[in-house]
Short mmCIF file of C-alpha atoms in Angstrom, two decimals:
data_model
loop_
_atom_site.label_atom_id
_atom_site.label_comp_id
_atom_site.label_asym_id
_atom_site.label_seq_id
_atom_site.Cartn_x
_atom_site.Cartn_y
_atom_site.Cartn_z
CA MET A 1 44.00 -102.16 27.01
CA CYS A 2 41.38 -99.84 28.50
CA PHE A 3 43.94 -97.02 28.83
CA GLN A 4 45.07 -97.53 25.22
CA THR A 5 41.49 -97.29 23.99
CA PHE A 6 40.99 -94.14 26.06
CA MET A 7 44.14 -92.57 24.54
CA LYS A 8 43.04 -93.54 21.06
CA ILE A 9 39.61 -91.94 21.49
CA LEU A 10 41.03 -88.81 23.13
CA THR A 11 43.74 -88.39 20.48
CA GLY A 12 41.10 -88.84 17.78
CA ILE A 13 38.93 -86.12 19.36
CA LEU A 14 41.90 -83.77 19.65
CA SER A 15 42.80 -84.44 16.00
CA ILE A 16 39.22 -83.59 14.98
CA VAL A 17 39.46 -80.32 16.95
CA PHE A 18 42.76 -79.60 15.19
CA LEU A 19 41.09 -80.30 11.83
CA ILE A 20 38.19 -77.96 12.66
CA LEU A 21 40.59 -75.19 13.72
CA GLY A 22 42.42 -75.58 10.43
CA ILE A 23 39.22 -75.31 8.42
CA ALA A 24 38.16 -72.24 10.46
CA LEU A 25 41.52 -70.57 9.79
CA MET A 26 41.16 -71.26 6.08
CA ILE A 27 37.67 -69.73 6.07
CA VAL A 28 38.95 -66.55 7.75
CA GLY A 29 41.76 -66.36 5.20
CA PHE A 30 39.40 -66.78 2.24
CA ILE A 31 37.01 -64.15 3.63
CA LEU A 32 39.84 -61.64 4.07
CA GLN A 33 41.19 -62.36 0.60
CA PHE A 34 38.04 -62.86 -1.47
CA GLY A 35 34.98 -62.18 0.70
CA LYS A 36 34.37 -58.48 0.12
CA ASP A 37 30.57 -58.93 0.18
CA VAL A 38 30.74 -60.80 3.50
CA LEU A 39 32.91 -58.08 5.07
CA VAL A 40 30.69 -55.29 3.74
CA LYS A 41 27.64 -56.94 5.30
CA TYR A 42 29.46 -57.58 8.60
CA LEU A 43 30.77 -54.00 8.81
CA GLU A 44 27.62 -52.40 7.42
CA ALA A 45 26.55 -50.60 10.61
CA TYR A 46 30.01 -49.11 11.15
CA THR A 47 30.56 -48.06 7.52
CA ASN A 48 27.10 -46.47 7.31
CA GLU A 49 27.88 -44.29 10.31
CA LEU A 50 31.26 -43.32 8.86
CA ASN A 51 29.71 -42.56 5.49
CA GLU A 52 27.30 -40.14 7.17
CA TYR A 53 30.23 -38.20 8.62
CA LEU A 54 31.96 -38.14 5.24
CA LYS A 55 28.80 -37.06 3.45
CA ALA A 56 28.29 -34.24 5.94
CA ALA A 57 31.85 -33.13 5.25
CA GLY A 58 31.26 -33.12 1.52
CA ALA A 59 33.32 -36.19 0.70
CA GLN A 60 32.06 -37.99 -2.38
CA PHE A 61 32.95 -41.64 -1.82
CA ASN A 62 31.70 -44.72 -0.01
CA VAL A 63 33.89 -46.41 2.61
CA SER A 64 32.37 -49.80 1.73
CA ASP A 65 33.94 -49.56 -1.74
CA TYR A 66 37.37 -49.58 -0.12
CA ILE A 67 36.85 -52.84 1.73
CA GLY A 68 37.79 -54.34 -1.63
CA TYR A 69 41.29 -52.99 -0.98
CA LEU A 70 41.57 -55.10 2.18
CA PRO A 71 43.87 -57.72 0.57
CA SER A 72 46.28 -54.89 -0.29
CA ILE A 73 46.11 -53.58 3.28
CA THR A 74 46.53 -56.93 5.01
CA GLY A 75 49.26 -58.03 2.59
CA ASN A 76 50.01 -61.74 2.79
CA VAL A 77 48.14 -62.31 6.06
CA PRO A 78 45.11 -63.99 4.40
CA VAL A 79 47.43 -66.27 2.40
CA VAL A 80 49.28 -67.18 5.61
CA PHE A 81 45.94 -68.01 7.26
CA ILE A 82 44.90 -70.17 4.29
CA VAL A 83 48.22 -72.04 4.17
CA MET A 84 48.34 -72.54 7.96
CA GLY A 85 44.71 -73.70 7.98
CA ALA A 86 45.36 -76.12 5.12
CA VAL A 87 48.42 -77.55 6.89
CA MET A 88 46.47 -77.96 10.15
CA ALA A 89 43.57 -79.63 8.31
CA VAL A 90 45.89 -82.04 6.48
CA VAL A 91 47.74 -82.85 9.71
CA GLY A 92 44.41 -83.50 11.44
CA ILE A 93 43.33 -85.87 8.66
CA ILE A 94 46.68 -87.69 8.74
CA GLY A 95 46.34 -88.01 12.50
CA LEU A 96 42.85 -89.46 12.28
CA VAL A 97 43.91 -92.01 9.67
CA ALA A 98 47.03 -92.94 11.65
CA ILE A 99 45.10 -93.30 14.90
CA CYS A 100 42.26 -95.33 13.39
CA LYS A 101 44.65 -97.68 11.61
CA GLU A 102 47.14 -97.73 14.51
CA ASN A 103 49.88 -97.86 11.89
CA LYS A 104 53.35 -97.22 13.33
CA CYS A 105 54.71 -95.63 10.13
CA ALA A 106 51.76 -93.24 9.80
CA LEU A 107 51.90 -92.38 13.51
CA THR A 108 55.64 -91.67 13.24
CA ILE A 109 55.04 -89.28 10.32
CA TYR A 110 52.24 -87.63 12.31
CA ILE A 111 54.50 -87.20 15.35
CA ILE A 112 57.30 -85.65 13.25
CA ILE A 113 54.91 -83.18 11.59
CA LEU A 114 53.45 -82.17 14.98
CA ALA A 115 56.92 -81.69 16.44
CA VAL A 116 57.95 -79.47 13.51
CA LEU A 117 54.76 -77.40 13.83
CA ILE A 118 55.28 -76.89 17.57
CA VAL A 119 58.91 -75.80 17.12
CA GLY A 120 57.94 -73.50 14.22
CA GLN A 121 55.17 -71.78 16.18
CA LEU A 122 57.38 -71.29 19.23
CA THR A 123 60.09 -69.82 16.97
CA LEU A 124 57.64 -67.33 15.42
CA VAL A 125 56.46 -66.18 18.86
CA ILE A 126 60.05 -65.71 20.07
CA VAL A 127 61.07 -63.83 16.90
CA TYR A 128 58.06 -61.49 17.15
CA TYR A 129 58.72 -60.49 20.76
CA ALA A 130 62.48 -60.27 20.21
CA ALA A 131 62.09 -57.98 17.17
CA ARG A 132 59.00 -56.06 18.28
CA ASP A 133 60.84 -52.70 18.38
CA THR A 134 62.14 -53.30 14.85
CA PHE A 135 58.64 -54.05 13.57
CA SER A 136 57.34 -50.91 15.29
CA ALA A 137 60.07 -48.70 13.78
CA ARG A 138 59.42 -50.05 10.29
CA ALA A 139 55.66 -49.54 10.70
CA ARG A 140 56.20 -45.90 11.72
CA GLU A 141 58.57 -45.39 8.78
CA TYR A 142 56.08 -46.84 6.31
CA MET A 143 53.21 -44.76 7.76
CA GLN A 144 55.29 -41.59 7.40
CA GLN A 145 56.04 -42.47 3.77
CA THR A 146 52.32 -42.75 3.04
CA ILE A 147 51.77 -39.31 4.58
CA ASP A 148 54.66 -37.75 2.68
CA THR A 149 53.93 -39.20 -0.76
CA LYS A 150 50.38 -40.61 -0.82
CA TYR A 151 48.04 -38.55 1.37
CA THR A 152 46.01 -36.13 -0.78
CA GLY A 153 43.29 -34.69 1.45
CA TYR A 154 39.84 -35.47 2.78
CA ASN A 155 37.98 -35.69 -0.53
CA ASN A 156 40.34 -37.98 -2.45
CA THR A 157 39.95 -41.68 -2.96
CA ASN A 158 43.34 -43.36 -3.13
CA MET A 159 43.69 -46.16 -0.60
CA GLU A 160 46.29 -44.50 1.67
CA THR A 161 44.28 -41.29 1.91
CA VAL A 162 41.08 -43.14 2.75
CA LEU A 163 42.85 -45.19 5.43
CA TRP A 164 44.31 -42.11 7.11
CA ASN A 165 40.95 -40.34 7.04
CA VAL A 166 39.26 -43.41 8.52
CA PHE A 167 41.90 -43.59 11.27
CA HIS A 168 41.50 -39.88 12.04
CA MET A 169 37.73 -39.99 12.31
CA SER A 170 37.23 -43.39 13.91
CA LEU A 171 40.03 -43.05 16.49
CA SER A 172 39.83 -39.25 17.00
CA CYS A 173 43.53 -38.75 16.25
CA CYS A 174 45.86 -37.08 13.76
CA GLY A 175 48.97 -38.40 12.05
CA ILE A 176 51.42 -40.88 13.54
CA ASN A 177 52.59 -38.91 16.58
CA ASN A 178 50.50 -35.77 15.98
CA GLY A 179 49.46 -33.43 13.19
CA SER A 180 53.00 -32.17 12.64
CA ASP A 181 53.70 -35.40 10.72
CA PHE A 182 51.82 -33.80 7.81
CA LEU A 183 54.19 -30.83 7.59
CA SER A 184 56.55 -32.87 5.40
CA SER A 185 53.80 -34.07 3.07
CA THR A 186 54.40 -33.22 -0.59
CA THR A 187 51.00 -34.36 -1.85
CA TRP A 188 48.53 -32.86 0.63
CA PRO A 189 47.03 -29.53 -0.56
CA ARG A 190 46.84 -27.14 2.39
CA TYR A 191 43.47 -25.67 1.50
CA VAL A 192 39.87 -26.81 1.98
CA ASN A 193 36.54 -25.95 0.40
CA TYR A 194 34.06 -26.77 3.12
CA SER A 195 30.40 -25.77 3.44
CA GLY A 196 30.79 -23.21 0.68
CA LYS A 197 33.79 -21.49 2.26
CA TYR A 198 37.44 -21.55 1.16
CA TYR A 199 40.13 -22.02 3.83
CA ASP A 200 43.75 -21.38 2.87
CA SER A 201 46.99 -22.43 4.68
CA VAL A 202 45.20 -25.05 6.78
CA ALA A 203 47.52 -26.31 9.53
CA TYR A 204 46.41 -29.95 9.50
CA PRO A 205 44.03 -32.20 7.50
CA LEU A 206 40.32 -31.55 7.85
CA THR A 207 39.74 -35.06 9.19
CA CYS A 208 41.96 -34.19 12.17
CA CYS A 209 39.12 -31.96 13.32
CA LYS A 210 36.76 -33.34 15.94
CA LEU A 211 33.57 -34.55 14.33
CA THR A 212 31.41 -32.33 16.53
CA ASN A 213 32.32 -29.06 14.79
CA TRP A 214 34.50 -28.99 11.70
CA THR A 215 33.59 -25.37 10.92
CA ALA A 216 34.89 -24.13 14.30
CA CYS A 217 38.00 -26.25 13.83
CA LEU A 218 38.75 -24.63 10.47
CA ASN A 219 37.91 -21.14 11.74
CA THR A 220 40.49 -21.56 14.52
CA ASN A 221 42.87 -23.43 12.19
CA HIS A 222 43.26 -26.35 14.62
CA THR A 223 44.58 -24.09 17.40
CA ASP A 224 41.73 -24.91 19.80
CA ALA A 225 41.93 -28.43 21.31
CA ALA A 226 38.16 -28.29 21.86
CA TYR A 227 37.70 -28.66 18.10
CA SER A 228 40.85 -30.45 16.90
CA ASN A 229 42.64 -33.76 17.53
CA TRP A 230 45.91 -32.52 16.01
CA ASN A 231 47.89 -33.27 19.20
CA ILE A 232 46.70 -36.89 19.52
CA GLY A 233 48.76 -39.40 17.50
CA CYS A 234 47.14 -42.40 15.82
CA TYR A 235 50.03 -44.83 16.14
CA ASN A 236 49.71 -45.49 19.87
CA LEU A 237 45.94 -45.89 19.54
CA ILE A 238 46.31 -48.32 16.65
CA ASP A 239 49.09 -50.16 18.48
CA ARG A 240 46.88 -50.48 21.56
CA VAL A 241 44.15 -52.14 19.49
CA VAL A 242 46.74 -54.39 17.82
CA GLN A 243 48.27 -55.39 21.17
CA ILE A 244 44.86 -56.28 22.59
CA ASN A 245 44.24 -58.53 19.60
CA ILE A 246 47.75 -59.96 19.90
CA VAL A 247 46.94 -60.98 23.48
CA TYR A 248 43.90 -62.87 22.20
CA ALA A 249 46.01 -64.33 19.38
CA ALA A 250 48.67 -65.36 21.91
CA LEU A 251 46.04 -67.09 24.07
CA GLY A 252 44.71 -68.85 20.99
CA THR A 253 48.24 -69.87 19.98
CA ALA A 254 48.92 -71.18 23.49
CA ALA A 255 45.72 -73.23 23.35
CA VAL A 256 46.68 -74.65 19.94
CA LEU A 257 50.20 -75.44 21.19
CA LEU A 258 48.77 -77.20 24.24
CA LEU A 259 46.45 -79.15 21.96
CA GLN A 260 49.38 -80.14 19.75
CA VAL A 261 51.51 -81.20 22.72
CA LEU A 262 48.68 -83.39 24.05
CA ILE A 263 48.16 -84.97 20.63
CA LEU A 264 51.93 -85.48 20.32
CA ASP A 265 52.15 -87.13 23.73
CA PHE A 266 49.22 -89.48 23.12
CA SER A 267 50.45 -90.26 19.59
CA VAL A 268 53.84 -91.30 20.97
CA HIS A 269 52.10 -93.72 23.37
CA LEU A 270 49.96 -95.12 20.55
CA CYS A 271 53.02 -95.45 18.32
CA ARG A 272 54.80 -97.45 21.00
CA LYS A 273 51.78 -99.75 21.40
CA ALA A 274 51.60 -100.17 17.62
CA GLY A 275 55.29 -101.06 17.62
CA GLU A 276 54.72 -103.69 20.30
CA LYS A 277 51.97 -105.23 18.14
CA ASP A 278 54.35 -105.50 15.19
CA ILE A 279 56.93 -107.42 17.24
#
């Protein structure tokens, strides 16, 4: 009896944690999808610094304005977060009701839902790591398409151009593998008006210059590595940041899976006890 009470309390606590995690995931999803003002405030220090660089270069736009494009950049990720969070919250509520009532039918439904969630999450993890090279190849292909058909220079404001310029300046890199990725671009004008001087036949985008001296970079046409990042690709730097975050995401997923397994195990015990009561 004492052990059953302990399991009931512990399973209830774990269900509450699961509910809280679900609500937190929903909040993150809603912020990414609809919370432009929240993101602008959170990223204010970083965007102000970047805007200073852009202003010094003569660019006439505000990076903060483009945070509104975040839903387009992140695709369906916020929606996935919202749906996953909602599912976790609902499962947590079902679990709490089932545990408090000690109803065998409700506990059985709860156990089935938890089992499906665990299998689904494990499947997603396996698919990601099994198809990681495919995802990487498609990402490179898409990035090259944006360079070839969307990139229009340092002082233009379409989303793809702004993103590339932000990558170049914030990561000190150029292109996917290096600046030569821009040689196939059909939309990038190879001239620059900078600080009152016209530069023709520019080898690589102005934002591939190191921020310390854009004038020297243009005067040497990116041939001096002291002034240009043309030989440093952005993809590996972006991928490194992504992989670091994936490690944290994997640890978080492992913790959630462990939580689900514990809840599942305790729920099975409670379900058995509830069944014995019904006999």
